Coordinates of N, CA and C in Angstrom, one line a residue:
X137 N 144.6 135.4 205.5 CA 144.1 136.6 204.8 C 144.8 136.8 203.5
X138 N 144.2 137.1 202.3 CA 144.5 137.4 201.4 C 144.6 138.8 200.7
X139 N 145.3 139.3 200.1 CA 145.5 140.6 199.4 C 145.3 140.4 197.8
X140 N 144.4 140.9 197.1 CA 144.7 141.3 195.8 C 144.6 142.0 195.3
X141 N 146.2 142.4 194.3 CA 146.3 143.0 193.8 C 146.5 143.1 192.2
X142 N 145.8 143.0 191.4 CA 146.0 141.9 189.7 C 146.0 140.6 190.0
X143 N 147.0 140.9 190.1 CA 148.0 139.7 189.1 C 148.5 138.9 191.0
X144 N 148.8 139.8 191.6 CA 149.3 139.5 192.8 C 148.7 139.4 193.8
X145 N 149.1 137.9 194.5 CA 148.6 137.5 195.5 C 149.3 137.5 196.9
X146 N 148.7 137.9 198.0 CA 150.3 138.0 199.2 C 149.3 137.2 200.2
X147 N 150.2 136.6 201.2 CA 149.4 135.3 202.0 C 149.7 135.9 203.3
X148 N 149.5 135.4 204.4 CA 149.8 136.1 205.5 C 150.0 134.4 206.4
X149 N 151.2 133.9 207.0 CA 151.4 132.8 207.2 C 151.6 133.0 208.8
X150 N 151.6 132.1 209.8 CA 151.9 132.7 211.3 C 152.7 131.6 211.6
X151 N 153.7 131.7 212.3 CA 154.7 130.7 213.1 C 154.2 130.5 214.4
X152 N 154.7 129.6 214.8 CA 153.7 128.9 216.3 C 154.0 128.1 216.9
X153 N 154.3 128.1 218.1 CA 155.2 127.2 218.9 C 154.6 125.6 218.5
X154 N 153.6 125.1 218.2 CA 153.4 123.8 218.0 C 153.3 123.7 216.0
X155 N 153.3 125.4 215.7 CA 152.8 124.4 214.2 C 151.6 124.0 213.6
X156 N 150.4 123.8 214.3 CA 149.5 123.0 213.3 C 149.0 123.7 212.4
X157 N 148.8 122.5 211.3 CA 148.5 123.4 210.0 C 147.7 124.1 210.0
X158 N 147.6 125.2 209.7 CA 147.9 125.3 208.0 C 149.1 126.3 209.1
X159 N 149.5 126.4 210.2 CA 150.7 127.3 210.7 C 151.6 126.6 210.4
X160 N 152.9 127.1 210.6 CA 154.5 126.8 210.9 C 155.2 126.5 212.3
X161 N 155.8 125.6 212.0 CA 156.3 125.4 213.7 C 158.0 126.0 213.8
X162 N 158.5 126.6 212.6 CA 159.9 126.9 212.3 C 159.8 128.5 211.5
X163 N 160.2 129.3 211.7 CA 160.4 130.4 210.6 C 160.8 130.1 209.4
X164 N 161.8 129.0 209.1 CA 162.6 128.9 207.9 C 161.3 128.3 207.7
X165 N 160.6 127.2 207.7 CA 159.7 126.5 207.2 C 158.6 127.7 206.5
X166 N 158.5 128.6 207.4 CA 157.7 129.6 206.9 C 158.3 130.0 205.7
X167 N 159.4 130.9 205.6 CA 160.0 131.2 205.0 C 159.8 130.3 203.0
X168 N 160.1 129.4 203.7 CA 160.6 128.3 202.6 C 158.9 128.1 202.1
X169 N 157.8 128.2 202.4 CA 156.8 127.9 201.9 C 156.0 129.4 201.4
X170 N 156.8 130.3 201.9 CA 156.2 132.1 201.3 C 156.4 132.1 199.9
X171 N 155.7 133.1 199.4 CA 155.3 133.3 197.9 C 156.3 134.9 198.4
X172 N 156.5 135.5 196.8 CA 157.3 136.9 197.1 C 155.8 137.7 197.4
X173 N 156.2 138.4 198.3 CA 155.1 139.6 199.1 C 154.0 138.9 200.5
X174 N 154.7 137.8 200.4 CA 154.4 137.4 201.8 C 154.4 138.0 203.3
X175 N 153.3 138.0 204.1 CA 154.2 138.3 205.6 C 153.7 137.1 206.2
X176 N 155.1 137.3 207.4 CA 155.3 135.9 208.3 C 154.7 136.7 209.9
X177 N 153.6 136.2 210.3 CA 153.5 136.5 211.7 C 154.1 135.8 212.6
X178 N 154.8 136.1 213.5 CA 155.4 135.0 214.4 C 154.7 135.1 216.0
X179 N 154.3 134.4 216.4 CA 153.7 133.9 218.0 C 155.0 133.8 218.5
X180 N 155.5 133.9 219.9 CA 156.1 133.7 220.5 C 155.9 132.4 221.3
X181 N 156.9 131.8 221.7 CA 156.9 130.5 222.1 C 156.7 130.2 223.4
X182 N 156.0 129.5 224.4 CA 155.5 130.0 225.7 C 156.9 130.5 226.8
X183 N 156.9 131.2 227.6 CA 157.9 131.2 228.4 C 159.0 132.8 227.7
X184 N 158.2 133.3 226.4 CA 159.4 133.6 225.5 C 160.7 132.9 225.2
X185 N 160.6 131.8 225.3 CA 162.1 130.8 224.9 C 161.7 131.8 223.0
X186 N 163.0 131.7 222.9 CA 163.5 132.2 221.6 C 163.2 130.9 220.2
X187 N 163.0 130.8 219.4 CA 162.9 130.3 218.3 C 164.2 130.5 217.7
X188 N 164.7 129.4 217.7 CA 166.6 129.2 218.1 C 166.5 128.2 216.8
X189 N 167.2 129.1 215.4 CA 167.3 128.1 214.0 C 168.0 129.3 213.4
X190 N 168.3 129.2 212.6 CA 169.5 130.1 211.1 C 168.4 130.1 210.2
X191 N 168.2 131.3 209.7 CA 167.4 131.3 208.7 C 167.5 132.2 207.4
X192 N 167.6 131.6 206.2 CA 168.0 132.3 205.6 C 166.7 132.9 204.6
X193 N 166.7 133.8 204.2 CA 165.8 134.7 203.2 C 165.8 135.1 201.9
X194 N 164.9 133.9 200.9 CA 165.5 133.8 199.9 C 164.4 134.8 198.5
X195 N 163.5 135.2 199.7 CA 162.4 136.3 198.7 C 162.1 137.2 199.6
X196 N 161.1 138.5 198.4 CA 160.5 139.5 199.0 C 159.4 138.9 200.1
X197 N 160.2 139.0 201.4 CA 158.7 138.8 202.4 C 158.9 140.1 203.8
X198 N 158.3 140.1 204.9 CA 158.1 140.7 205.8 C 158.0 139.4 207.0
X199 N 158.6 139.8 207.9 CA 158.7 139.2 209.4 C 158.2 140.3 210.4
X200 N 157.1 139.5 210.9 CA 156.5 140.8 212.1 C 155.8 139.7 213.1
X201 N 156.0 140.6 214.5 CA 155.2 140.2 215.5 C 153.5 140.1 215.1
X202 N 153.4 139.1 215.9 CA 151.6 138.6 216.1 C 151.1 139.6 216.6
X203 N 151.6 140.1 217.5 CA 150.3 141.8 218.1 C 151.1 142.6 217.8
X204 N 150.6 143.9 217.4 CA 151.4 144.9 217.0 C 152.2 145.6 217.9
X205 N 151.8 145.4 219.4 CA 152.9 145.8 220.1 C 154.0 144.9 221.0
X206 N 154.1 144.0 220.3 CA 155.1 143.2 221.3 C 155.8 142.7 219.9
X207 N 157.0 142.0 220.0 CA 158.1 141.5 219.6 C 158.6 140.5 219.5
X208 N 159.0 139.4 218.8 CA 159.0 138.0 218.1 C 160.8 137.5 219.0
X209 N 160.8 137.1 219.8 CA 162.1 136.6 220.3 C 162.7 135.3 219.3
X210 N 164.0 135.3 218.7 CA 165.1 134.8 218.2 C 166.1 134.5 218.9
X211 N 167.0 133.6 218.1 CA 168.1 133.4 218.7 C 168.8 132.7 217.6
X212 N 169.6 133.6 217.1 CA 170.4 132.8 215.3 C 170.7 133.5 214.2
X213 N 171.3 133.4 213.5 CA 171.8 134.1 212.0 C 170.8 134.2 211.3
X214 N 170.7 135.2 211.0 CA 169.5 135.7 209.6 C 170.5 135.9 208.4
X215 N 170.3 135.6 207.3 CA 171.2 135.8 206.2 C 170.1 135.8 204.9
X216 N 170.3 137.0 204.6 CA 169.3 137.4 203.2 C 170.3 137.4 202.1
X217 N 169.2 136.4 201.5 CA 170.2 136.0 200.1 C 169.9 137.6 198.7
X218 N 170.7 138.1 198.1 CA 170.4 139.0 197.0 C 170.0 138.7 195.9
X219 N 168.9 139.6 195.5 CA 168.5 139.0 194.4 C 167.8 140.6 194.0
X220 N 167.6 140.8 192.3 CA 167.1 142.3 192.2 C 165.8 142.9 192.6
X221 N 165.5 143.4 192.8 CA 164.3 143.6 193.4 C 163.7 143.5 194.2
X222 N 164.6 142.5 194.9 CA 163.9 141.9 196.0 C 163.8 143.0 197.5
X223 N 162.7 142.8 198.3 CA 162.3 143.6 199.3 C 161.9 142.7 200.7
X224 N 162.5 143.0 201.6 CA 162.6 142.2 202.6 C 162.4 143.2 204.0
X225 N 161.4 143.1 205.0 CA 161.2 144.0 206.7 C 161.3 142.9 207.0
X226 N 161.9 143.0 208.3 CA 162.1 142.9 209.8 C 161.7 144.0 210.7
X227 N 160.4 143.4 211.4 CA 159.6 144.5 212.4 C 159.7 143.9 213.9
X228 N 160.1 144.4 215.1 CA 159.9 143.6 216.1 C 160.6 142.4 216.5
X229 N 161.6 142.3 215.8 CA 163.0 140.6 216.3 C 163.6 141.2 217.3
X230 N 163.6 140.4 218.5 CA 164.5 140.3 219.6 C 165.4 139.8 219.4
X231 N 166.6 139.2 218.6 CA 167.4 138.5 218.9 C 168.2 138.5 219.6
X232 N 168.5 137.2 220.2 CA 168.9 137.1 221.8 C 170.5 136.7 221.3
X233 N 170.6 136.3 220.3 CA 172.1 136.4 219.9 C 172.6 135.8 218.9
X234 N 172.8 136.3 217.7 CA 172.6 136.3 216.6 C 172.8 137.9 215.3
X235 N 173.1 137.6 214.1 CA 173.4 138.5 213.3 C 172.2 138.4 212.0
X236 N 172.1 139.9 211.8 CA 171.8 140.1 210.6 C 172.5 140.5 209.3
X237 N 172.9 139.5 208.0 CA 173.7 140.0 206.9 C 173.0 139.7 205.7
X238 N 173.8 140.8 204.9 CA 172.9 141.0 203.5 C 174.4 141.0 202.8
X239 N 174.7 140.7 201.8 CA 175.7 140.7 200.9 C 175.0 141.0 199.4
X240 N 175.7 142.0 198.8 CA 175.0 142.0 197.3 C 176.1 143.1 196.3
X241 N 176.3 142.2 195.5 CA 177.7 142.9 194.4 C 177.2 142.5 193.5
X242 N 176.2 143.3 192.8 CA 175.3 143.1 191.4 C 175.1 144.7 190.7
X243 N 176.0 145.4 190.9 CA 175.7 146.7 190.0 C 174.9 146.3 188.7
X244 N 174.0 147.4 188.9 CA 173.3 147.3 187.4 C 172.3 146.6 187.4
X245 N 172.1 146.0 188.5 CA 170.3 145.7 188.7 C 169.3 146.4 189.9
X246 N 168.6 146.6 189.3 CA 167.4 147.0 190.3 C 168.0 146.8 191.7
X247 N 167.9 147.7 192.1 CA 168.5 147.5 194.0 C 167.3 147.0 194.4
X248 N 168.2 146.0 195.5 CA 167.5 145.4 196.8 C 166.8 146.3 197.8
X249 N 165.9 146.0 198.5 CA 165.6 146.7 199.8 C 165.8 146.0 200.7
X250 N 166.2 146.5 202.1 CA 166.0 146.1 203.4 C 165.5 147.0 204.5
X251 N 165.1 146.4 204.9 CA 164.3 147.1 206.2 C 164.6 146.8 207.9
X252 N 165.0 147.2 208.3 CA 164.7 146.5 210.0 C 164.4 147.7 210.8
X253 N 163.3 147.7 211.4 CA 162.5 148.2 212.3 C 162.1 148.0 213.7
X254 N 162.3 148.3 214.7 CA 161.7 148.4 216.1 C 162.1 146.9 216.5
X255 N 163.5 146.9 216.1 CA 164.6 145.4 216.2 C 165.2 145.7 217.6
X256 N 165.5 144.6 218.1 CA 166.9 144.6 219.3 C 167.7 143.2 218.8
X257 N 168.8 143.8 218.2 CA 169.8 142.5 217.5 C 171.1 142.4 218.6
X258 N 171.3 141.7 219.4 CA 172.2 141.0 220.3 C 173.2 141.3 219.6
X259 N 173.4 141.2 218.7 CA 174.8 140.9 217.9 C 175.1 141.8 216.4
X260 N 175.3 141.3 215.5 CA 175.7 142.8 214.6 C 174.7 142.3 213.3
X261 N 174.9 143.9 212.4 CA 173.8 144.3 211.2 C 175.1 144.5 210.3
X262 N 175.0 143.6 209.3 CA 176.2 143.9 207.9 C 175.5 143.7 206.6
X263 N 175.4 145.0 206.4 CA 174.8 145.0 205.2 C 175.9 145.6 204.1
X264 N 175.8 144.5 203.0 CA 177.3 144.8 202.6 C 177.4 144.9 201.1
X265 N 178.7 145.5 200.2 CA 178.3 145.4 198.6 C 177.6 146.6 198.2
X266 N 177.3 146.5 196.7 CA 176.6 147.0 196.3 C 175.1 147.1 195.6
X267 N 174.5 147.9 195.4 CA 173.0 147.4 195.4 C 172.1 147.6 196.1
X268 N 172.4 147.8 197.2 CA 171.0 147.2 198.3 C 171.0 148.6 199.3
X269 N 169.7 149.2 199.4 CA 169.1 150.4 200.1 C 168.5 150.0 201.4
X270 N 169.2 150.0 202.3 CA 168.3 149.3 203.5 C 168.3 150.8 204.7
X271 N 167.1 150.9 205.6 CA 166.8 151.7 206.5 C 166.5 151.1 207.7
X272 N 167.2 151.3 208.4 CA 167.0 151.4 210.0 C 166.7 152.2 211.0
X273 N 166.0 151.6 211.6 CA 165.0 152.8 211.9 C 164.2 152.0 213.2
X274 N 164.8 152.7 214.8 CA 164.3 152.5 215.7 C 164.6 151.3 216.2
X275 N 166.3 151.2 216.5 CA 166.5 149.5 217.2 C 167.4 149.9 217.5
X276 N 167.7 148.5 218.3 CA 168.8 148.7 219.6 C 169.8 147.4 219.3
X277 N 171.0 148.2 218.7 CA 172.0 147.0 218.0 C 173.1 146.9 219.5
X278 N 173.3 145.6 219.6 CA 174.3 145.8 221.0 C 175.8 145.8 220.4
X279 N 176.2 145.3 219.1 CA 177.2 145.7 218.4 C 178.0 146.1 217.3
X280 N 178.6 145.2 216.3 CA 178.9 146.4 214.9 C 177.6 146.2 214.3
X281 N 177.5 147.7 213.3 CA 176.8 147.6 212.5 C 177.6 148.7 211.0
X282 N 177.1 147.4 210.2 CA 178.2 147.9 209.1 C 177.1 148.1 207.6
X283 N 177.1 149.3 207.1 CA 175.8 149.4 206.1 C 176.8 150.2 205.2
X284 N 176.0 150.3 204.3 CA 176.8 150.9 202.7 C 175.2 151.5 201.9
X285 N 175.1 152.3 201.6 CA 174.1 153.5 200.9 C 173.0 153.2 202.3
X286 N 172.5 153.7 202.7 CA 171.3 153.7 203.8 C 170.8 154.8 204.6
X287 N 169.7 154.6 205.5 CA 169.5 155.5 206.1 C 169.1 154.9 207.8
X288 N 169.6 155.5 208.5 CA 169.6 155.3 209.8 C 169.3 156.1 210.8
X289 N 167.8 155.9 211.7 CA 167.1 157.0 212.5 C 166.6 156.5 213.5
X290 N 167.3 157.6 214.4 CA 166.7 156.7 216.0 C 166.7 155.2 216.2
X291 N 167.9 154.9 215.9 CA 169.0 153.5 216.6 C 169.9 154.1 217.9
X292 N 169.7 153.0 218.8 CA 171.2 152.7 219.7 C 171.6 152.2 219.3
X293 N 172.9 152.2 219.3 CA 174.1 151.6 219.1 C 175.1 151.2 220.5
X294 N 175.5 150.5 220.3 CA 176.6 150.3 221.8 C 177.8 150.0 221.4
X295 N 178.1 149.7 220.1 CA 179.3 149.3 220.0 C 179.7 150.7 218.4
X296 N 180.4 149.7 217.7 CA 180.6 150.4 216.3 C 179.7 150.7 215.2
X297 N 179.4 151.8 214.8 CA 179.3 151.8 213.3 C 179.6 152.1 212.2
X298 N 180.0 151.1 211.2 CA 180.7 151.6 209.7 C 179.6 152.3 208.6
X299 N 179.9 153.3 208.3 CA 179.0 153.4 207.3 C 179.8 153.9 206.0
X300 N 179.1 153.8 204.8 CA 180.2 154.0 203.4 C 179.0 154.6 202.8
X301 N 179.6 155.3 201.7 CA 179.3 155.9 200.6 C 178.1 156.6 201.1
X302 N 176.9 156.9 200.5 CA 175.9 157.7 200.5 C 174.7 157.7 201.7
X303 N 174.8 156.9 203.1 CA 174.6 156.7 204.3 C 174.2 158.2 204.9
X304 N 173.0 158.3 205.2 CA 173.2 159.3 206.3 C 172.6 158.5 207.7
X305 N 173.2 159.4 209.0 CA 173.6 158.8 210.0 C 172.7 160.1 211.1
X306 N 171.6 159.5 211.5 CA 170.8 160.6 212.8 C 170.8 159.5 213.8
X307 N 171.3 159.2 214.7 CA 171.3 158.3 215.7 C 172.0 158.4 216.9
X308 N 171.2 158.2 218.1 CA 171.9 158.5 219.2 C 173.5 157.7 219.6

């Protein structure tokens, strides 16, 4: 499915336990073949076995579950690389154990976005530096979660959270 908007084109790619083309058999693969404004649908793998790889995020894209009400099981480091402008969701990641980190110390450019939504991260959310606006909203972190300017609503938490500078904090 395609989107157009001018000039812009956004693709809609699906991950898939075997892969055949024109799908992906890897998220990073996806990833690495997305255009900026891409979304990645991901199928879950039979059994829910987790899609167990490090993937890093090097554009504006979107990660979301194949049906809108169920959730894409992981197992591995996500690491979004910074860059200005760039805009990045996460909708629906189970990760089974594994972190989410953003790093970004670029004052003076267009801030980053982040997003994670209707997440359950095993392990911790560090979003870090300056630059980057990320909202959380509706997930279940089982450990630290460390953010700097954001907004955060209707998360569990089970362990710690740091928050800095201009953060506000509604969460059970």
């Amino acid at each position: 499915v395609f989107f157009n908007f001018g000039m812009l084109r956004a693709a809609d790619l699906i991950v898939e336990e075997l892969g055949v083309a024109p799908n992906f058999a890897s998220i990073q693969a996806a990833v690495n073949a997305a255009s900026n404004g891409d979304r990645i649908f991901i199928r879950n793998q039979s059994g829910q076995f987790p899609y167990q790889e490090d993937v890093t995020i090097n554009k504006s894209i979107q990660l979301l579950p194949i049906a809108s009400d169920s959730m894409f099981v992981v197992f591995g480091e996500y690491t979004i690389l910074p860059a200005a402008g760039r805009q990045v969701t996460i909708v629906g990641m189970d990760n089974l154990n594994g972190s989410i980190s953003l790093t970004a110390n670029a004052p003076g450019f267009s801030p980053m976005q982040f997003n994670l939504f209707n997440s359950a991260i095993r392990d911790s959310v560090y979003i870090t530096g300056t630059g980057v606006i990320s909202r959380l909203s509706g997930n279940d972190i089982d450990d630290k979660v460390f953010v700097r300017v954001s907004t955060l609503t209707g998360n569990e938490f089970a362990d710690d959270v740091t928050i800095q500078s201009e953060a506000s904090l509604t969460s059970e």
